[in-house]
Structure formats: C-alpha cells, structure tokens
Coordinates of N, CA and C in Angstrom, one line a residue:
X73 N 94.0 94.2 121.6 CA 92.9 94.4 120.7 C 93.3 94.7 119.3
X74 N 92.8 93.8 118.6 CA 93.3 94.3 117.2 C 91.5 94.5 116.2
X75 N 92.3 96.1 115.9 CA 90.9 96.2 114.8 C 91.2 95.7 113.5
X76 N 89.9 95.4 112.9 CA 89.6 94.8 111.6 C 88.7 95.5 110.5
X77 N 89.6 96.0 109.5 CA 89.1 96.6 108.7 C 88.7 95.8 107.5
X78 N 87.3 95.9 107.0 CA 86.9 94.7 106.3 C 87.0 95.7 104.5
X79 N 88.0 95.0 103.6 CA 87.8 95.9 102.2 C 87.9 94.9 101.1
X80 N 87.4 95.8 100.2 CA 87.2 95.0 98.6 C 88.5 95.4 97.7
X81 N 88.9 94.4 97.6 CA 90.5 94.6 96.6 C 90.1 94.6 95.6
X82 N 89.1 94.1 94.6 CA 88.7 94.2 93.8 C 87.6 95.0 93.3
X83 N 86.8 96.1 93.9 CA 86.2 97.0 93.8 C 85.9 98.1 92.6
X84 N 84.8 97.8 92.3 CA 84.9 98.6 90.9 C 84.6 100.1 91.3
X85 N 84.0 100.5 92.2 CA 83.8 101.8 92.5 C 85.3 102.6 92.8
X86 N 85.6 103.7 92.7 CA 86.6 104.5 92.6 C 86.1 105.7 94.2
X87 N 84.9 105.2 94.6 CA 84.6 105.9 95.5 C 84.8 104.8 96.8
X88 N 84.8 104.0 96.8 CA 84.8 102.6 97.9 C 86.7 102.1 98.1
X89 N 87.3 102.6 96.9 CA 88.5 102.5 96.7 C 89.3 103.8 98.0
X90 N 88.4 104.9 97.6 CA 89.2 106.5 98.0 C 89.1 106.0 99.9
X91 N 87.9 105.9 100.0 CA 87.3 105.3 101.4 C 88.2 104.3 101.9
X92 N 88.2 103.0 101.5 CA 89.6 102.6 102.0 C 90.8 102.7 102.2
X93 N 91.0 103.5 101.0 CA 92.9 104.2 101.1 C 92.5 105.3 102.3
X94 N 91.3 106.2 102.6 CA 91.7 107.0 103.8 C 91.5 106.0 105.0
X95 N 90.7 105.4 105.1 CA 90.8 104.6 106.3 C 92.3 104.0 106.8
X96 N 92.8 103.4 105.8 CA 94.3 102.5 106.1 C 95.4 103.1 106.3
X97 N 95.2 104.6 105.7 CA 96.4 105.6 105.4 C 96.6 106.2 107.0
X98 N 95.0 106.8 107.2 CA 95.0 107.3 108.6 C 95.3 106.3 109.7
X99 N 95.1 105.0 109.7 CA 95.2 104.2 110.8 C 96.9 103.8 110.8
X100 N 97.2 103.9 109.5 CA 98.6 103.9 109.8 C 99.6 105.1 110.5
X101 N 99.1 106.1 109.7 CA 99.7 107.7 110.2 C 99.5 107.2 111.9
X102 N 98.6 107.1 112.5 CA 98.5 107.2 113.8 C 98.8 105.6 114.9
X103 N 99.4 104.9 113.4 CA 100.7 103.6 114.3 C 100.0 102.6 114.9
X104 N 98.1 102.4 114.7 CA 97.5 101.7 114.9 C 97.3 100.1 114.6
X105 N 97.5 99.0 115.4 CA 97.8 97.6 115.4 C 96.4 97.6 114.7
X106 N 96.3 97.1 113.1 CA 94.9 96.7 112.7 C 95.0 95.6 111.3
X107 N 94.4 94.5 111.6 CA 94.3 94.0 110.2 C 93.3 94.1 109.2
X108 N 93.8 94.1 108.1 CA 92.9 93.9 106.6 C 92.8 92.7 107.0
X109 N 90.9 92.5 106.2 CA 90.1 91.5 105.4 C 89.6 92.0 104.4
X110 N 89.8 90.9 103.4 CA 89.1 91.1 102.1 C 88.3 90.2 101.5
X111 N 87.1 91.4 101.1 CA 85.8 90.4 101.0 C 85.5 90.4 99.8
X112 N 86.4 90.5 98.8 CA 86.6 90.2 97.6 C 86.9 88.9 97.4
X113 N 87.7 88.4 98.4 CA 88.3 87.3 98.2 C 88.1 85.9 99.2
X114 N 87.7 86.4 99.9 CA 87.5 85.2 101.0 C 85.8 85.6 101.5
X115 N 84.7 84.6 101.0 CA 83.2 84.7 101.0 C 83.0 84.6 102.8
X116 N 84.1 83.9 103.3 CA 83.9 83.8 105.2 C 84.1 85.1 105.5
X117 N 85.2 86.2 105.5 CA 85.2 87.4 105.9 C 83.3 88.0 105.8
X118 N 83.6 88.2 103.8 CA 82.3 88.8 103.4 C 80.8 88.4 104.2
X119 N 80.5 87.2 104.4 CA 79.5 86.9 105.3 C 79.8 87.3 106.7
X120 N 81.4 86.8 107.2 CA 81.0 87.4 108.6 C 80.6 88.7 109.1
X121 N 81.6 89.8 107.6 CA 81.2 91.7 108.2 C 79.7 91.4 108.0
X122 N 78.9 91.1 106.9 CA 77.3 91.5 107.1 C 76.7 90.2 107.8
X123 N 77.2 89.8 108.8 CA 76.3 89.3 109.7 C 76.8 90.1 111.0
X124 N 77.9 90.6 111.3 CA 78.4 91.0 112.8 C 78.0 93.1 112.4
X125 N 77.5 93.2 111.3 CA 77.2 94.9 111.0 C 75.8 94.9 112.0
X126 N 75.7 95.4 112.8 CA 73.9 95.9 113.3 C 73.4 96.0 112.3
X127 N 71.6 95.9 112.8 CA 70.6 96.1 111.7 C 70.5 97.3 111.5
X128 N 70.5 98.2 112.6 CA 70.2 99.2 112.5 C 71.6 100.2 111.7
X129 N 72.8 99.5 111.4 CA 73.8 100.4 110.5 C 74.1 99.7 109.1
X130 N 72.9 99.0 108.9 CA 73.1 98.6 107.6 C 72.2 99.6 106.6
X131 N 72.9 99.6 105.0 CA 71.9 100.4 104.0 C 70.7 99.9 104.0
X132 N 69.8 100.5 103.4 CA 68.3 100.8 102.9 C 68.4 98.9 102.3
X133 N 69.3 98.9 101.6 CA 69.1 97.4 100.9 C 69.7 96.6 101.9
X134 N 70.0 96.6 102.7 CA 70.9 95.2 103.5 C 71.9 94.8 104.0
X135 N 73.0 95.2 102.8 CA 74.1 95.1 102.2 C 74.9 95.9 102.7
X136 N 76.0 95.9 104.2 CA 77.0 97.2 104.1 C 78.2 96.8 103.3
X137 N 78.8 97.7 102.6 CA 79.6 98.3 101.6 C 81.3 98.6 102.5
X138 N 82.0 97.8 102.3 CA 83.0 98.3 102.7 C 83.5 99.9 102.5
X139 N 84.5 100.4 103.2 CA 85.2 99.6 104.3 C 84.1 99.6 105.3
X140 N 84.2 98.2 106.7 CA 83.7 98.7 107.7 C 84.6 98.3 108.7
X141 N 84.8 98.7 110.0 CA 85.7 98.7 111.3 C 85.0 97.6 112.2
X142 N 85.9 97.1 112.6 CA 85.5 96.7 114.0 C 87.1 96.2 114.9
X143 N 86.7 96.3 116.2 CA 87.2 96.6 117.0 C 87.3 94.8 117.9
X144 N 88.1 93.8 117.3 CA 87.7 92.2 117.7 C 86.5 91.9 117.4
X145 N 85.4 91.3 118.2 CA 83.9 91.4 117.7 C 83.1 92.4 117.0
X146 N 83.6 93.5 118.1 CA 82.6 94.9 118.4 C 82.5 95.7 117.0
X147 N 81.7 96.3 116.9 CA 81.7 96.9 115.5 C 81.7 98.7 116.1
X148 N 82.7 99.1 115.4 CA 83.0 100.4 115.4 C 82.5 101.4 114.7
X149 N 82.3 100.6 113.2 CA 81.5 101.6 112.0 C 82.1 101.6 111.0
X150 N 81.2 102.5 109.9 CA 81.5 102.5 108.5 C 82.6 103.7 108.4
X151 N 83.0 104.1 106.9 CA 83.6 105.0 106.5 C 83.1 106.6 107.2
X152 N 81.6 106.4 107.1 CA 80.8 108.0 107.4 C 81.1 108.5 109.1
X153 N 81.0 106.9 109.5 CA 80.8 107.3 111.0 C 82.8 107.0 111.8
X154 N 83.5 107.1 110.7 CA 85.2 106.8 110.9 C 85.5 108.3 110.5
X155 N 85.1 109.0 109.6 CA 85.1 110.2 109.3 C 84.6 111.6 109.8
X156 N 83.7 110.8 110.5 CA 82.9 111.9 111.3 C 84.2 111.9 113.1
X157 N 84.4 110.7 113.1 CA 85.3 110.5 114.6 C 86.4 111.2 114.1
X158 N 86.9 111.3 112.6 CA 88.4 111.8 112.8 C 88.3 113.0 112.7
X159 N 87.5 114.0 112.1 CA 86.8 115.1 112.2 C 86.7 115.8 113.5
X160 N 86.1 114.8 114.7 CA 85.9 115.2 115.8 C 87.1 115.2 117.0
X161 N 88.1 114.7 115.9 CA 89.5 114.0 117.1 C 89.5 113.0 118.2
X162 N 88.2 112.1 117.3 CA 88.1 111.0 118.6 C 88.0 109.4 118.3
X163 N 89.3 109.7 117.0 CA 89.4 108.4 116.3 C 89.4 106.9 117.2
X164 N 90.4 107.3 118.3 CA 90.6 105.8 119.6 C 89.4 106.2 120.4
X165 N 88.3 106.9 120.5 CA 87.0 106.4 121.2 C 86.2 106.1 120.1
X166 N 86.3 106.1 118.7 CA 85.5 105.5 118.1 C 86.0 103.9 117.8
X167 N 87.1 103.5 117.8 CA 88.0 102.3 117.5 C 88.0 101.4 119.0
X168 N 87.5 102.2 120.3 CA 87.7 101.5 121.2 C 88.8 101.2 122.1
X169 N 89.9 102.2 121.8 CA 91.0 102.5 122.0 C 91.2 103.6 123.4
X170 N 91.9 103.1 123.8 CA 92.6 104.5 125.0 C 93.4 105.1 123.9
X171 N 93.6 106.5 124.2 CA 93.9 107.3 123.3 C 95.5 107.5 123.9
X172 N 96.5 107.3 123.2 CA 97.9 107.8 123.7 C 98.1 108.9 124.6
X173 N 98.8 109.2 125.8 CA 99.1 109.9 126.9 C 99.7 111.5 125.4
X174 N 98.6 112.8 125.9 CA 99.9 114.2 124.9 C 98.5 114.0 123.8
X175 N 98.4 113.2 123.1 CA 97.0 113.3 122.1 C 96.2 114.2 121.9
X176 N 95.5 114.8 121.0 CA 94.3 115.8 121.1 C 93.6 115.0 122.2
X177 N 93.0 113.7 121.4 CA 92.4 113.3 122.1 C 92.1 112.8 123.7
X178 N 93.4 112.8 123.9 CA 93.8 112.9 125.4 C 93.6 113.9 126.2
X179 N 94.0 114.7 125.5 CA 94.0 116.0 126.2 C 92.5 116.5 126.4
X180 N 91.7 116.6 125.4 CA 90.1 116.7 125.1 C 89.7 115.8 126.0
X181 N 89.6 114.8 126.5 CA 89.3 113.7 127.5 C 89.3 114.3 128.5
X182 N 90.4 114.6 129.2 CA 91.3 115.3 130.4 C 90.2 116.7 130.0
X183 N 90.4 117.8 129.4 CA 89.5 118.6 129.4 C 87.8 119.2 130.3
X184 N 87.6 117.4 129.3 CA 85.9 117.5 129.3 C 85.8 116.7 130.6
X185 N 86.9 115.9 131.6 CA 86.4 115.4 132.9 C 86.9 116.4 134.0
X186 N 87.7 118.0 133.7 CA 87.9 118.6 134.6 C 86.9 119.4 134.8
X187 N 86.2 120.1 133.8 CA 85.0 120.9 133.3 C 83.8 119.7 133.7
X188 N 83.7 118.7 134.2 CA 82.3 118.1 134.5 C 82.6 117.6 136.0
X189 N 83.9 117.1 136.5 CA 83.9 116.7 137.9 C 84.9 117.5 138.6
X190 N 85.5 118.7 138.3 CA 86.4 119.9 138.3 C 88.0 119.0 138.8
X191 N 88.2 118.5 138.9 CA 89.1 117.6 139.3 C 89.9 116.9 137.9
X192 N 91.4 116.7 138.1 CA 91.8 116.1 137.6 C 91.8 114.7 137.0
X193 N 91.8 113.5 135.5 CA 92.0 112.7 135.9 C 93.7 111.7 136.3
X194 N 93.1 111.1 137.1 CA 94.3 110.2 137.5 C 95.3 109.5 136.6
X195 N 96.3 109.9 136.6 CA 97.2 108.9 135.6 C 97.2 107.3 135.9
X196 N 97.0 107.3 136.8 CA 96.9 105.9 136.7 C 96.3 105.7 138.7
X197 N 95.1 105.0 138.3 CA 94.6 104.5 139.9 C 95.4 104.1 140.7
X198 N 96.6 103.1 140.8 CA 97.3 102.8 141.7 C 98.0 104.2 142.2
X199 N 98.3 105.4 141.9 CA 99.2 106.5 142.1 C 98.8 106.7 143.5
X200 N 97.5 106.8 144.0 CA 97.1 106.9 145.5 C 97.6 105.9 146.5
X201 N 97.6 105.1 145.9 CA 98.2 103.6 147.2 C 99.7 104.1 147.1
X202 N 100.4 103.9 146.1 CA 101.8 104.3 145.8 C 102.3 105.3 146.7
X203 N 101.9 106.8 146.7 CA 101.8 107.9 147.8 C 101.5 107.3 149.0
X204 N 100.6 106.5 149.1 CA 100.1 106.0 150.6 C 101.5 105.5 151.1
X205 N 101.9 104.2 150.1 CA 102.9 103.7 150.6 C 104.4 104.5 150.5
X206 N 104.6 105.7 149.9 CA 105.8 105.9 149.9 C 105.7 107.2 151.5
X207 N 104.7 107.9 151.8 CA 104.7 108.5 152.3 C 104.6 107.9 153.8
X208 N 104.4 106.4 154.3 CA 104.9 105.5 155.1 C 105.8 104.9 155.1
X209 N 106.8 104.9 154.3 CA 107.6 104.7 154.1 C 108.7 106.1 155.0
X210 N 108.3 107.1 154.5 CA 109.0 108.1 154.8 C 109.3 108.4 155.9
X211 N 107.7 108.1 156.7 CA 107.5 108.0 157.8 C 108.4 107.0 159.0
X212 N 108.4 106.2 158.5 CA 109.4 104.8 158.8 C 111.0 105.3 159.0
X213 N 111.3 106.1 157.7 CA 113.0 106.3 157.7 C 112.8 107.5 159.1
X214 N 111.6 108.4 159.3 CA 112.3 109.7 160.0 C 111.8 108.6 161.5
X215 N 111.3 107.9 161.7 CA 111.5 107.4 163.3 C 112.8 106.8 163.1
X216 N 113.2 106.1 162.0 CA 114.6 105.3 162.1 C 115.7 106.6 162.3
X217 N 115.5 107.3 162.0 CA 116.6 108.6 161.9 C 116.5 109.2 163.4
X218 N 115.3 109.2 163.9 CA 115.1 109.5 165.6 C 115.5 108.3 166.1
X219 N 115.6 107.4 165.8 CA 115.9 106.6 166.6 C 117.2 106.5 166.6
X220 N 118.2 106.6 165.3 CA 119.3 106.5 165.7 C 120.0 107.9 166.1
X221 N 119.4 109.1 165.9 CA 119.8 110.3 166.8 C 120.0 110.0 168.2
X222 N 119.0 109.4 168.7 CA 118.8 109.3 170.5 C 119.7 108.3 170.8
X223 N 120.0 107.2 170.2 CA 121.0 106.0 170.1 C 122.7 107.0 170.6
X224 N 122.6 107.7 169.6 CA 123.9 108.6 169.6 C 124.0 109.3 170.4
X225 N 122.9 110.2 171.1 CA 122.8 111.0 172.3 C 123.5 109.7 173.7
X226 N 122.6 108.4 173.8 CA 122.8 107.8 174.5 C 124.1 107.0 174.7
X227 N 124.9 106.7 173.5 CA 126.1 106.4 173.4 C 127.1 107.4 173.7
X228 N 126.8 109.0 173.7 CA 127.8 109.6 173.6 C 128.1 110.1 175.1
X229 N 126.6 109.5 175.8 CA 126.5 110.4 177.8 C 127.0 108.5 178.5
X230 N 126.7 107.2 177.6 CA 127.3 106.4 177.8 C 126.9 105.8 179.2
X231 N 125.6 105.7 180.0 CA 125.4 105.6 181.3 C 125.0 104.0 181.0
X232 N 125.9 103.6 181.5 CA 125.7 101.4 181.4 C 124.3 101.2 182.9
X233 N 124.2 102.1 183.7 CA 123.3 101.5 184.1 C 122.1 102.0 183.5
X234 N 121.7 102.6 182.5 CA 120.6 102.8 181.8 C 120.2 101.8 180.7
X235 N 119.5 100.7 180.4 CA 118.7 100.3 179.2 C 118.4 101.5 178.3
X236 N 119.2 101.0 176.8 CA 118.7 101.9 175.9 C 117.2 102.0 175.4
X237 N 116.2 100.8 175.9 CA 114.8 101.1 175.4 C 114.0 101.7 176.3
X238 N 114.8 101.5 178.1 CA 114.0 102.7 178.9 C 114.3 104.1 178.3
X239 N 115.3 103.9 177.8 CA 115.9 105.5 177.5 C 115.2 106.3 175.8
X240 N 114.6 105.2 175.2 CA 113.6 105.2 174.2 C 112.6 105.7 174.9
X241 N 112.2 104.6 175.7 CA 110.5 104.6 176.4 C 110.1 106.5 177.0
X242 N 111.3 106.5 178.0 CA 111.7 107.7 178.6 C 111.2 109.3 177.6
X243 N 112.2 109.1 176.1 CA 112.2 110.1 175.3 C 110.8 110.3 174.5
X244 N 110.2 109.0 174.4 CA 108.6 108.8 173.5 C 107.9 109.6 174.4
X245 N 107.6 109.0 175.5 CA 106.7 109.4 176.2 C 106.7 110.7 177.2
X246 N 108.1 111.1 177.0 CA 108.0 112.3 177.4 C 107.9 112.6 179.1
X247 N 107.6 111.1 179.6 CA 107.4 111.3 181.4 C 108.0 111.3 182.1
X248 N 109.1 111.2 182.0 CA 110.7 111.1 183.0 C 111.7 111.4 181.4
X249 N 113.0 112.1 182.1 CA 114.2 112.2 181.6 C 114.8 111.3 182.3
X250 N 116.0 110.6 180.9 CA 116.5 109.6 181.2 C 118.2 110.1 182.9
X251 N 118.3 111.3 182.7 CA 118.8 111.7 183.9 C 118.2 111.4 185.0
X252 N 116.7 111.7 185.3 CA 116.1 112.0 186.4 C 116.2 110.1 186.6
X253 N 115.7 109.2 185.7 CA 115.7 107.9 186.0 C 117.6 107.5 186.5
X254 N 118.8 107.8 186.0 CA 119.8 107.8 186.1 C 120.2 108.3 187.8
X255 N 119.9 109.6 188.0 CA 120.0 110.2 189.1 C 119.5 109.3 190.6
X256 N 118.2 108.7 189.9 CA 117.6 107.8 191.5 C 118.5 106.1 191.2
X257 N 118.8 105.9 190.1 CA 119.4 104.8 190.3 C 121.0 104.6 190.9
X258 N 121.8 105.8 190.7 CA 122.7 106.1 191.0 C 122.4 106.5 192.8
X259 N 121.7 107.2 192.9 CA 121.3 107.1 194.3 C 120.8 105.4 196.0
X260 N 120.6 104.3 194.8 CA 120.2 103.7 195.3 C 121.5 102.3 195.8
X261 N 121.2 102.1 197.1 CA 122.4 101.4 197.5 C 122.5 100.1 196.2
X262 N 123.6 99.6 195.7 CA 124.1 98.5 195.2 C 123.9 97.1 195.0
X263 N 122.7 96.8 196.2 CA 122.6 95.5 197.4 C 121.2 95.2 196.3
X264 N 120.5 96.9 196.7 CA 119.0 95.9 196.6 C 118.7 96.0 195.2

C-alpha cells in the first residue's frame, strides 16, 4: 500500500506550505512508504485529488486545498483530519496502516481490545494451529520415546519366542504381561 500525498510546490500561501512540510516530515520521522503528487504541476494529479476527495470533505466552495492523503484509491483526509489522528496517536489507522508491533499505537489497540473482549489480541492467527501442531508433535516424540523404552526393556530380557508388537500390544493394553504370555508359551509342548 503506498499512500499519496497530494501538494502544491508552487503555493503562494505560507500556511498550505507549513501543512505540507508537517505532513511529509511526520510521515518520514515514522519511515512511512508514501509518494508526493504535485498539483501544481501536473493538471491529471490536480483533477484526480478533487474528483477522488468525498463530497462531503470538500470546502464550502468545492475546491479541497492541499495537502490531502490517500491511502491507493481510499482517501484518508486533509491536513485537519491528519492532525487530529497524530494528536490522537493513531496516525496508521488514519493512513490505513497496521501499526508497527511496540507502537503507542499498538499498544493503545491491544489496550482498547483487552478492556472490550478481556482477552488478549493474537499475534498472529496461525499461533493456534502452530501450538496444535507442535503440541502433537510432542505428543508423537513421547510415544516414540515409550516405544523405544519398552524396545529396550524387551531387548535387554531378550525372549525370541516373544513378538515385539505382542509385547507392545501386551504393555498398551495393559491385559496380560508379556511374562505371563512367555510363561504359557514356554509351557507348551514344541509339536503343536
């Protein structure tokens, strides 16, 4: 998103001048991707800001006066209403902006959604799946880690007539000890 600040380089007012130098000065102080137009000089800018201004934020005569903002198409606003957002510390919701992670205005954000839905907001929506998946994951290593505990148990008592996944099945399920299965097989004649 790149905003566009629409100004007069040639401007005879010393009041329309002050207006622009704060606009550009502050957008730079805060490292903002935004380009100048100038409607001093190119009549396509000039007609497009007073055709893409609302009716309802244009002066008494028609005519808005630089500087004005916009945000790609979207119109953000004049000097009064750029002044009034940086006042309020909420220059990237007036520009249309996510506000940098640490920001007043981040933090004010974060604030006003703990105080209305008491809850935190989320750094980022995926963070839930992420936890989903890592805490199955974890899940995953501690059966592999049981599994190769009992591996070791069963290697180390070494009984060849035991299958290691009865001897799995056995320990899961908790219904026979792999002894008690060992003990009747050892018991049974060789033949059958």
């Amino acid at each position: 998103m790149v905003i566009k600040v629409f100004l007069a380089s040639s401007s005879g007012s010393t009041a329309i001048k002050k207006k622009q130098q704060d606009v550009v000065a502050f957008l730079e102080a805060l490292k903002v991707d935004y380009t100048e137009l100038d409607i001093a000089c190119s009549e396509e800018n000039r007609m497009w800001m007073r055709q893409n201004v609302p009716q309802d934020k244009k002066p008494a005569n028609g005519i808005p006066l630089p500087p004005q903002i916009f945000n790609e198409e979207s119109y953000c606003g004049d000097y009064e209403t750029f002044f009034d957002a940086k006042e309020d510390n909420s220059v990237y919701t007036f520009l249309g902006l996510p506000p940098p992670p640490g920001s007043k205005e981040a933090v004010q954000a974060e604030e006003e959604h703990i105080m209305q839905n008491g809850t935190h907001v989320e750094e980022n929506p995926d963070d839930s799946a992420q936890a989903e998946e890592e805490e199955e994951q974890e899940e995953e290593e501690a059966e592999v880690e049981e599994a190769s505990r009992l591996l070791a148990v069963w290697t180390m008592t070494s009984h060849n007539s035991l299958s290691f996944s009865f001897f799995l099945m056995c320990q899961r399920e908790k219904k026979k000890t792999w002894k008690t299965h060992r003990s009747k097989r050892l018991s049974k004649p060789s033949g059958q």
